[in-house]
Coordinates of C-alpha atoms in Angstrom, one line a residue:
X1 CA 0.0 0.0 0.0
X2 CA 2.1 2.6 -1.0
X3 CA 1.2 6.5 0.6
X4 CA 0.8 9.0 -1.4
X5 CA 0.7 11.5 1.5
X6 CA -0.4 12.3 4.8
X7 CA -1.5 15.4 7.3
X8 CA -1.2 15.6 11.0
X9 CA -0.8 18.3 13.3
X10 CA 2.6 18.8 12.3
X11 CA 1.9 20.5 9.0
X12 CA 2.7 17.5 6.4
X13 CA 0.4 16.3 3.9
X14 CA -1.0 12.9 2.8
X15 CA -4.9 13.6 1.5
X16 CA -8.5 13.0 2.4
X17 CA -9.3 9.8 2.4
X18 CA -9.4 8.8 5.9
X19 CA -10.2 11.2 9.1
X20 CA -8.8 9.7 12.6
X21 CA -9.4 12.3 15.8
X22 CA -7.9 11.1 19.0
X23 CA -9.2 13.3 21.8
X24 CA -7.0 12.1 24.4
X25 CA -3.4 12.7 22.7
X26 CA -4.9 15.5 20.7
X27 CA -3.4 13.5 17.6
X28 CA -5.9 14.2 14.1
X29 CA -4.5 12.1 11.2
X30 CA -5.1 12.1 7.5
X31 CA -4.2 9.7 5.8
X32 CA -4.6 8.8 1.8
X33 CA -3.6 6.3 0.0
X34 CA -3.8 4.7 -4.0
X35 CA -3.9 0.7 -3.3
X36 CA -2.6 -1.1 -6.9
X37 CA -3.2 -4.7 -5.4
X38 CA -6.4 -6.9 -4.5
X39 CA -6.7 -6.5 -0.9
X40 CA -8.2 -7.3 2.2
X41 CA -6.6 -5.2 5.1
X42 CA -8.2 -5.2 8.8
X43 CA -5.5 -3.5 10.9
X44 CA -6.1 -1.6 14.5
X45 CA -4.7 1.1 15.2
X46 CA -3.8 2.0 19.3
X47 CA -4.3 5.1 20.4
X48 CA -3.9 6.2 24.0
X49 CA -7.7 3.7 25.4
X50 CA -9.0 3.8 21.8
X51 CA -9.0 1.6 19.0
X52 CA -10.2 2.0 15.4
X53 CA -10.8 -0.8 12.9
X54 CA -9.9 0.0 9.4
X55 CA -11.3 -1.8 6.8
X56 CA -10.3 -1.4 3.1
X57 CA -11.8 -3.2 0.2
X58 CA -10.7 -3.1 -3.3
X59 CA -13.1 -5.2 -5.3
X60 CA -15.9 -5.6 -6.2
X61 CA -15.2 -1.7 -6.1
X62 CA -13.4 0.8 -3.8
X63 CA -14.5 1.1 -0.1
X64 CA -13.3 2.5 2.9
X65 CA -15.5 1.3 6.5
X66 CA -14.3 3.2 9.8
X67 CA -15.3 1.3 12.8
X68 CA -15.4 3.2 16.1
X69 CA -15.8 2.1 19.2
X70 CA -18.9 3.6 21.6
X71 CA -18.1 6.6 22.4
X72 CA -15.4 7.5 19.9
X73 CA -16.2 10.1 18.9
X74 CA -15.8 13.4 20.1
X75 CA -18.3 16.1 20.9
X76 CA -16.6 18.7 19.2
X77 CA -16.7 16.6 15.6
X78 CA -20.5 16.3 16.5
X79 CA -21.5 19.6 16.8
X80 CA -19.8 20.0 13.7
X81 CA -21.7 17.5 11.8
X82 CA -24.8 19.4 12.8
X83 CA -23.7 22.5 11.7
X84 CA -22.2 24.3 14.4
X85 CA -18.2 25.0 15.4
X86 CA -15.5 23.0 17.2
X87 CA -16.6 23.9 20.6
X88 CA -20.7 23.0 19.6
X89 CA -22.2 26.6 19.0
X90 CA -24.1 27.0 16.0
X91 CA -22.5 29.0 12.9
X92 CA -25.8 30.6 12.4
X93 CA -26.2 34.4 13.5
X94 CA -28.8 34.7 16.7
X95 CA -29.9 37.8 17.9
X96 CA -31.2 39.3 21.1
X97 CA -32.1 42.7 22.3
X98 CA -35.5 42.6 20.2
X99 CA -37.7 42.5 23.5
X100 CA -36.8 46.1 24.2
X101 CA -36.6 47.3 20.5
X102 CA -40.2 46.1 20.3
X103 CA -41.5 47.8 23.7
X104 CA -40.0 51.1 22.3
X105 CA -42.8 53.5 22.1
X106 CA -41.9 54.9 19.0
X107 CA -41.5 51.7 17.2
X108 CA -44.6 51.0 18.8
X109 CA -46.2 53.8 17.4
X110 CA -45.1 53.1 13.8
X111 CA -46.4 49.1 14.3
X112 CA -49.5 51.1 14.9
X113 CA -49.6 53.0 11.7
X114 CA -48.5 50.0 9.7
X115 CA -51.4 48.2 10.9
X116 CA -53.7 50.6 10.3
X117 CA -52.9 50.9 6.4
X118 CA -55.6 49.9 4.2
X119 CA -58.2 50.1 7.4
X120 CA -58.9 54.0 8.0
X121 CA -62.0 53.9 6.9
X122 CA -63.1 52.2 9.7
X123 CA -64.4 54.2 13.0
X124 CA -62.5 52.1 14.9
X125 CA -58.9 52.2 13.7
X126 CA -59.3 55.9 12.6
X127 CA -60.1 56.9 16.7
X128 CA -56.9 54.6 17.0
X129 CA -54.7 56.4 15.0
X130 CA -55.8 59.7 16.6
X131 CA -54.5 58.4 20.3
X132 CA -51.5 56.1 19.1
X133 CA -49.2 57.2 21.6
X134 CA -51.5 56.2 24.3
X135 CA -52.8 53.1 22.7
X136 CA -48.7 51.9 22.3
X137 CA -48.1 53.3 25.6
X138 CA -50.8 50.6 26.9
X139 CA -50.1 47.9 25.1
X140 CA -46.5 48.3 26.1
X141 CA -47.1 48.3 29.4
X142 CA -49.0 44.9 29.1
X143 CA -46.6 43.2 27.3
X144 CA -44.2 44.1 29.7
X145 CA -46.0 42.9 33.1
X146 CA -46.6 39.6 30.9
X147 CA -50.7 39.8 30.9
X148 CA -51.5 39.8 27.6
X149 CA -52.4 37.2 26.1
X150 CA -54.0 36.5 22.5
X151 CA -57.9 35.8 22.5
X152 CA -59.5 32.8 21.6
X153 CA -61.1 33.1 18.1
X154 CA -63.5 30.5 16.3
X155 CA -62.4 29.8 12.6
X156 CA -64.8 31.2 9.5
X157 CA -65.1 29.4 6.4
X158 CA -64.3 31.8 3.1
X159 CA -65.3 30.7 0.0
X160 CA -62.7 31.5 -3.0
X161 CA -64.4 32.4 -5.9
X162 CA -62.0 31.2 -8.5
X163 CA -62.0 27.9 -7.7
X164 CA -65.1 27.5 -5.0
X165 CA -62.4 26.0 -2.1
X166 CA -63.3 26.7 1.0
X167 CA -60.6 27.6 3.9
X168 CA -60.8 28.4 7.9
X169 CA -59.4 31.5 8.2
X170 CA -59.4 33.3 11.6
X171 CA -59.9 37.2 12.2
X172 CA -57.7 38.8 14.7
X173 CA -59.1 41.6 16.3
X174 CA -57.1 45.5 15.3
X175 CA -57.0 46.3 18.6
X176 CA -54.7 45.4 20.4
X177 CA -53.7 41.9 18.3
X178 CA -53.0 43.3 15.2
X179 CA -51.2 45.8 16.7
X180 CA -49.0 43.1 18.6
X181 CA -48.4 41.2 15.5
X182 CA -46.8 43.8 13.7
X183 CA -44.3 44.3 16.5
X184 CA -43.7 41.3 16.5
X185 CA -43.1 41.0 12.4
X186 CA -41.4 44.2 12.2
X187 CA -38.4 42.4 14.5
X188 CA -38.8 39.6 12.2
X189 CA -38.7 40.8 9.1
X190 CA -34.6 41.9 9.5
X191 CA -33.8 38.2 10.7
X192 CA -35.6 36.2 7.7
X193 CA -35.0 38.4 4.9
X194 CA -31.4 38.0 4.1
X195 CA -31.6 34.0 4.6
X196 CA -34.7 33.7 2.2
X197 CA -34.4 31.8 -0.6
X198 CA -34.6 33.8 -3.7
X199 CA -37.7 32.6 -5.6
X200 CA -40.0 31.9 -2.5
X201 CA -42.5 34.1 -3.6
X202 CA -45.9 34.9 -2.0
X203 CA -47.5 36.8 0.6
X204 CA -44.6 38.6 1.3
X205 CA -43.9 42.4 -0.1
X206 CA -42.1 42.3 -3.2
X207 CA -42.7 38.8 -4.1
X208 CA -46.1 38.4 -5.5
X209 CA -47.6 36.4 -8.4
X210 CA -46.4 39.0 -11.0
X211 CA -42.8 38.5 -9.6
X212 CA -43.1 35.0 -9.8
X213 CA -44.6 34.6 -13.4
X214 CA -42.3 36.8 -14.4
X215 CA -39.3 34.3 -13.3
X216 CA -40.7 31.9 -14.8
X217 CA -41.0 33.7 -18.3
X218 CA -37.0 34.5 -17.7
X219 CA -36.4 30.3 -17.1
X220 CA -38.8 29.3 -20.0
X221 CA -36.3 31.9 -22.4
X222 CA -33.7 30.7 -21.6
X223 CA -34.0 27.5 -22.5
X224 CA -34.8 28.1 -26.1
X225 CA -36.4 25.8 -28.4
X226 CA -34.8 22.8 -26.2
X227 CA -36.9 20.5 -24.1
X228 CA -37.1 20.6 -20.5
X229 CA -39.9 19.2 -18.4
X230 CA -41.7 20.6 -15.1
X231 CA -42.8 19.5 -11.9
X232 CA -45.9 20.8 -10.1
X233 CA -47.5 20.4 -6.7
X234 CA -48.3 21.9 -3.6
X235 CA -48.1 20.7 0.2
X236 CA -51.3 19.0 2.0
X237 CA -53.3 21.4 3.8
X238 CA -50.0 23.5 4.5
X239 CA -50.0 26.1 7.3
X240 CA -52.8 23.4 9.3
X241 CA -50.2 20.9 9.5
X242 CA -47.0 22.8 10.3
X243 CA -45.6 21.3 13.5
X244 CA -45.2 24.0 15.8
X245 CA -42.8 22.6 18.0
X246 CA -40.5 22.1 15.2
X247 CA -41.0 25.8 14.0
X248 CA -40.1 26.4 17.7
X249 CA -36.9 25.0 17.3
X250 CA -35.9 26.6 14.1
X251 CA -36.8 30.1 16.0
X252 CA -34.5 28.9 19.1
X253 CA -31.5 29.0 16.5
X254 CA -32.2 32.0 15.1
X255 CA -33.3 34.4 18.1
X256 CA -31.7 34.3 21.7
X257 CA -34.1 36.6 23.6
X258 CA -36.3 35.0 25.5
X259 CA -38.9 37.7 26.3
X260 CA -39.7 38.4 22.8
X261 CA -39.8 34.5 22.1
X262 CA -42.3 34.4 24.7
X263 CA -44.5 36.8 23.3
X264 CA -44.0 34.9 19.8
X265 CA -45.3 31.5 20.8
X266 CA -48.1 32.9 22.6
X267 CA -48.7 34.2 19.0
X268 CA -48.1 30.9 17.2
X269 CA -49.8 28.7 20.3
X270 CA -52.8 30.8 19.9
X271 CA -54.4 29.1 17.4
X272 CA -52.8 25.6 17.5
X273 CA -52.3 23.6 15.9
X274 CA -50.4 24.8 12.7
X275 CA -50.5 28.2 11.9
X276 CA -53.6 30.3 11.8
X277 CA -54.1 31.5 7.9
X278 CA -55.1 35.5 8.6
X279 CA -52.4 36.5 11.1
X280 CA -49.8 38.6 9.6
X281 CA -46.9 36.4 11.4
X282 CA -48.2 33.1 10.1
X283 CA -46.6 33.7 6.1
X284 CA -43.3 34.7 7.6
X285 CA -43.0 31.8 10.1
X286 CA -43.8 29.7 7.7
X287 CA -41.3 30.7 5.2
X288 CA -38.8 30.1 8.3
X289 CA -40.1 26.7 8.7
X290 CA -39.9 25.8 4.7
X291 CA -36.3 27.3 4.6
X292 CA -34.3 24.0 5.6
X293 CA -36.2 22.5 2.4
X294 CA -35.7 25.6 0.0
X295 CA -32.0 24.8 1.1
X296 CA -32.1 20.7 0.1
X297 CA -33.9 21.7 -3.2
X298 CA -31.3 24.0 -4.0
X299 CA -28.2 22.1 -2.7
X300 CA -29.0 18.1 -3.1
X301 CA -31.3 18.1 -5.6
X302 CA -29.8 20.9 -7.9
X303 CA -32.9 21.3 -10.8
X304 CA -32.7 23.8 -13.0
X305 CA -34.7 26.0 -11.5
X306 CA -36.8 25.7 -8.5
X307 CA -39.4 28.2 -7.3
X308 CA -41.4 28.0 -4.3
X309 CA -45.1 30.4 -3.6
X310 CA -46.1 29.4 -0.5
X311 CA -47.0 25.8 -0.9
X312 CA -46.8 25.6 -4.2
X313 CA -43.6 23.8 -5.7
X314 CA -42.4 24.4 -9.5
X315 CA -39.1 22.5 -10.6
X316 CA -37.9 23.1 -13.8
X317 CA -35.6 20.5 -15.0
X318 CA -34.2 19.0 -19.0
X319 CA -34.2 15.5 -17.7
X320 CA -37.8 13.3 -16.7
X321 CA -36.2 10.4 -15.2
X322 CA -34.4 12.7 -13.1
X323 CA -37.3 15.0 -12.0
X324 CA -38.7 12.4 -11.0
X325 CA -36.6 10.8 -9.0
X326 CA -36.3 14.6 -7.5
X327 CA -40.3 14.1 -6.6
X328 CA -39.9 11.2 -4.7
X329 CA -37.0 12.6 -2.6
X330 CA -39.0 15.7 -2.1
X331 CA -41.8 13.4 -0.5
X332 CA -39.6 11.8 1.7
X333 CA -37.8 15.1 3.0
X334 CA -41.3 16.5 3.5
X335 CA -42.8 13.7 5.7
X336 CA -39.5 13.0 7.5
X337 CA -38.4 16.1 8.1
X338 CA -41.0 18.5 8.6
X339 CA -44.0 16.2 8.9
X340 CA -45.6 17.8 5.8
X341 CA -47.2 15.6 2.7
X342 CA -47.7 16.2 -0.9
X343 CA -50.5 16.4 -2.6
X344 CA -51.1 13.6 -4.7
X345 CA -52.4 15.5 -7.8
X346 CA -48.8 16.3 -8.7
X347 CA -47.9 16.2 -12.4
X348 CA -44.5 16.1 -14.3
X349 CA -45.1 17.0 -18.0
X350 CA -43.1 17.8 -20.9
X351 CA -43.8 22.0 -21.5
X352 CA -44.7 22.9 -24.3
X353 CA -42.8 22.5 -27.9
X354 CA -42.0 25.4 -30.0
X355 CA -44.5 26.5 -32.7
X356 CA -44.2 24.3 -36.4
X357 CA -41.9 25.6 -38.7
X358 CA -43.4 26.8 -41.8
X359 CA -42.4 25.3 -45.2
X360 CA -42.5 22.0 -43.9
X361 CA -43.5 18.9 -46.4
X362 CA -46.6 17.0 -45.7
X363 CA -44.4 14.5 -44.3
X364 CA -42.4 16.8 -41.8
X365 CA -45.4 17.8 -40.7
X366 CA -47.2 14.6 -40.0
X367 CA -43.7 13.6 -38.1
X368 CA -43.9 16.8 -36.3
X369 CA -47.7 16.7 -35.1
X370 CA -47.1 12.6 -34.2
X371 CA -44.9 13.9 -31.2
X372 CA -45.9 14.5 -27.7
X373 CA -46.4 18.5 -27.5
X374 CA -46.1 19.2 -24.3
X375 CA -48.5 21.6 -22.3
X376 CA -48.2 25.2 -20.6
X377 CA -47.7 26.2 -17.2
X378 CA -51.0 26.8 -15.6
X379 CA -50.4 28.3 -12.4
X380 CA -50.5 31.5 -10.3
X381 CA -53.4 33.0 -12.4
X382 CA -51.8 32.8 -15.8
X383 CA -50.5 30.1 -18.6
X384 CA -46.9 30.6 -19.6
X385 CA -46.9 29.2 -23.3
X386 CA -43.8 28.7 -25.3
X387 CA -44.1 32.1 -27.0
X388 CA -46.3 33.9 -25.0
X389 CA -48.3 34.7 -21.3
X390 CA -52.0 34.8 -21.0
X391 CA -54.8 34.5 -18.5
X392 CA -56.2 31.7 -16.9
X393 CA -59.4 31.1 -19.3
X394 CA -61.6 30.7 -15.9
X395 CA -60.4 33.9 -14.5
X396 CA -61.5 35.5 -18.6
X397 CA -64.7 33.5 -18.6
X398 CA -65.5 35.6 -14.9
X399 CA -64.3 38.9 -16.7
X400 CA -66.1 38.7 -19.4
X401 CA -69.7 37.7 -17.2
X402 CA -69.0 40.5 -15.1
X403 CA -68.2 43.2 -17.6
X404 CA -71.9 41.7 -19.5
X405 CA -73.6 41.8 -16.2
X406 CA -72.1 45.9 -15.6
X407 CA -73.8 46.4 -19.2
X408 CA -76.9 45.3 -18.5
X409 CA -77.2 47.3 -15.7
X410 CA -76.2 50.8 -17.2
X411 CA -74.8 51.8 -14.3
X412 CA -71.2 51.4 -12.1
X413 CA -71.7 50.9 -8.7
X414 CA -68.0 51.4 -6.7
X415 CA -68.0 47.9 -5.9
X416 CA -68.3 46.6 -9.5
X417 CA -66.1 49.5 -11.0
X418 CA -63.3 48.5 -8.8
X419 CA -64.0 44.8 -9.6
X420 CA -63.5 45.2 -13.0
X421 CA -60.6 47.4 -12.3
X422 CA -58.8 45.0 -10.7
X423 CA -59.9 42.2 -13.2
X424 CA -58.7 44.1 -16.1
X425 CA -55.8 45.1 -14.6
X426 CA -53.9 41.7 -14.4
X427 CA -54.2 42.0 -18.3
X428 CA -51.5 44.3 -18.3
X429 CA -49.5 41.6 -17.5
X430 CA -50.1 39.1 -20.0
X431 CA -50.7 39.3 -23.9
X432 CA -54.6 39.6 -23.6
X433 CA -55.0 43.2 -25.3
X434 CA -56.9 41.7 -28.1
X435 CA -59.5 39.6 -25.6
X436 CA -59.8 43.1 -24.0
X437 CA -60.5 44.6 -27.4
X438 CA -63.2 42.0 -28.5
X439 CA -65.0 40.9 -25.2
X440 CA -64.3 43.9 -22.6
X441 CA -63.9 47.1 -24.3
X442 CA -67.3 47.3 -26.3
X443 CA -68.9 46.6 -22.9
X444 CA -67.9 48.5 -19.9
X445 CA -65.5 51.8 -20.3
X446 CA -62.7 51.3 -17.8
X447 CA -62.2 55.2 -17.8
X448 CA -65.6 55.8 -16.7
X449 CA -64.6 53.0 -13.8
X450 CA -61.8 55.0 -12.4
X451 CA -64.2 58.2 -12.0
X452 CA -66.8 56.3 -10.4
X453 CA -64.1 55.1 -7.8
X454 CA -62.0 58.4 -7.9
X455 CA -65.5 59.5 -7.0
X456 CA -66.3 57.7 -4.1
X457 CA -63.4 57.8 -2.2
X458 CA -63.5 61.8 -2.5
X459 CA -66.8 61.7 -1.0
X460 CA -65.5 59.6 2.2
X461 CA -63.1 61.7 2.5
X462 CA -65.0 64.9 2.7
X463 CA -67.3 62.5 5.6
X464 CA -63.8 62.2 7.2
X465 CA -63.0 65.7 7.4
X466 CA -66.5 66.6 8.7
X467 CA -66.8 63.9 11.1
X468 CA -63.1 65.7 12.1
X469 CA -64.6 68.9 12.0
X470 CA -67.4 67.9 14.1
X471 CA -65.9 66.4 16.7
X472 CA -63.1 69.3 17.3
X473 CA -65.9 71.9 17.7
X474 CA -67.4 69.5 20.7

């Protein structure tokens, strides 16, 4: 057997092949070797009270088995298996100090005002916003004697309209939960941000459907004319079935202060079990719960591309076989690791092929239409084809009913002008102008839509100034 090289503690060299760490004489060997010969070697190897078995192999193939005794090995090489440093501390960044960043009255204040966007036309949050300094000045002081406590809420039922599911949702209360929950977020948000993945995408700021689509467009580019396959599914009833005692632990290696942790999984045990879909919290714990298997995807796996909105999973990937083998892995790592399952209406399909060549004979072309064509990407809304992004033909069908039933009427209530608003405006973002010229246009005027709502909102905002008016005279 002859050595190629070697590396101990005294700075010479010998390779990687085998790793021997004596804790007692503080003696770490590599040793490497190139073996030209069939052979069988067992030899031990005394060092200080410990012996190691080494057993060597050369056919049928290469193989190198390291048995330890119980006990062997050292707690320092086990807390770096796990991910941490010689003497067992994690290499991940924790932070502390966010108990008394929260409970500062100014940042207190501004948690207000950020909860409060998008709901001043209530009574309600409007008289909050008036007295904010006294409303964070008592919700401080509760946090801080440890009495408050999140109330119990029973779940509602919400019916989606574009495909008729039904979820439990639960409805915090403004004051003070809501309040608390973007405290809580706004120390958060500087923890997760840096250490999301880059396409997880979805009820997060920045990183909505248009984002994602658009990805996807960039992906679908550059792969040309070349085929490449897809994977699509989504996780089983998702933020129900998030164990929260896991999640717990992920947040112990991230955040050191146990105060503000306290506060947290009063939060997160509130509604248990999983994570209450409504609270503002729940999208951003659960991204810090899916973040161990954004990091396998990326790292084991290695597709293509991989994308991740919410629950949803899109892999993009030039080899079936593969993919699937990919989909099967992803299953395990779910159920194993973070108790979660996948659907079972997942699909890998080939995407679609690029558009027939003109001037082909009538035997290209019979060739070319007896192979499999692939489909488009339907997800998020929209169908990425080959060539081109449109709508989701249910989400036109709706569109075009509505814009017929605003005809009929001859008249734009705010509701339905900012319906169709809305409707028309994820258009914009697809190549649909011409279903807009033929089904949309002739029917309802979208300028006429914008007065109607530029209308309403100035006359509840004259009410708000004389309601203001009012009650400053008394």
């Amino acid at each position: 057997m002859p050595i190629v090289g070697g590396n101990c503690d005294n700075g010479s060299k010998c390779g990687r092949y085998l790793n021997v760490n004596n804790v007692a004489g503080n003696a770490r060997w590599n040793i490497g070797a190139s073996l030209f010969l069939p052979l069988s070697l067992q030899r031990n190897i005394a060092a200080g009270d410990l012996k190691y078995s080494v057993n060597v192999n050369l056919f049928p193939q290469p193989m190198l088995k390291i048995n330890l005794p119980r006990g062997a090995a050292s707690k320092r090489t086990t807390a770096h298996r796990r991910g941490g440093d010689k003497k067992g501390k994690s290499l991940l960044k924790s932070y502390n100090g966010l108990f008394d960043a929260m409970l500062d009255r100014e940042e207190a204040a501004a948690s207000i005002v950020e909860a409060a966007r998008y709901k001043t036309d209530r009574p309600s949050v409007r008289n909050i916003l008036e007295h904010k300094e006294d409303v964070a000045e008592r919700i401080c002081q509760k946090i801080e004697r440890g009495t408050w406590f999140p109330p119990h809420h029973e779940k509602h039922k919400l019916q989606e309209g574009s495909h008729k599911k039904e979820r439990e949702i639960v409805k915090p209360r403004f004051d003070d939960e809501q309040i608390v929950h973007h405290m809580l977020v706004r120390q958060l948000r500087p923890i997760l941000v840096p250490r999301l993945y880059r396409y997880a995408y979805g009820s997060l700021p920045g990183r909505g459907t248009h984002a994602a689509v658009q990805v996807m467009t960039r992906w679908r580019d550059g792969y040309g004319n070349k085929r490449f396959y897809v994977f699509e599914g989504d996780v089983k009833q998702f933020y129900d079935s998030i164990d929260t005692d896991r999640l717990k632990r992920k947040a112990e290696r991230r955040i050191r202060d146990r105060r503000y942790k306290t506060v947290l999984y009063r939060v997160i045990d509130g509604a248990a079990p999983g994570l209450p879909k409504g609270f503002y919290p729940s999208p951003w714990l659960a991204n810090l719960y899916m973040e161990e298997f954004d990091n396998f995807v990326v790292q084991v796996l290695k597709p293509d591309h991989y994308l991740r909105y919410m629950d949803n999973l899109f892999l993009f990937h030039g080899n079936k076989r593969e993919l699937h083998r990919m989909v099967r892995q992803i299953s395990a790592f779910l159920f194993e690791r973070l108790h979660l399952r996948l659907k079972e209406d997942w699909q890998v399909y080939r995407f679609e092929k690029k558009k027939k060549p003109e001037g082909m004979t009538a035997e290209e072309e019979r060739r070319w239409r007896r192979r499999a064509k692939g489909r488009a990407v339907n997800a998020l809304g929209f169908v990425i084809h080959r060539d081109r992004v449109t709508v989701r033909k249910s989400i036109l069908k709706r569109t075009r009913a509505k814009a017929n039933h605003m005809h009929r009427k001859k008249r734009y209530t705010r509701h339905d002008a900012a319906s169709m608003v809305s409707r028309v405006g994820a258009f914009r973002h697809a190549d649909a102008y011409g279903y807009y010229l033929a089904y949309i246009k002739p029917k309802v005027s979208i300028r006429k839509c914008k007065r109607r709502i530029a209308a309403a909102e100035k006359k509840k905002q004259k009410g708000k100034s004389e309601h203001d008016r009012l009650e400053n005279r008394t």
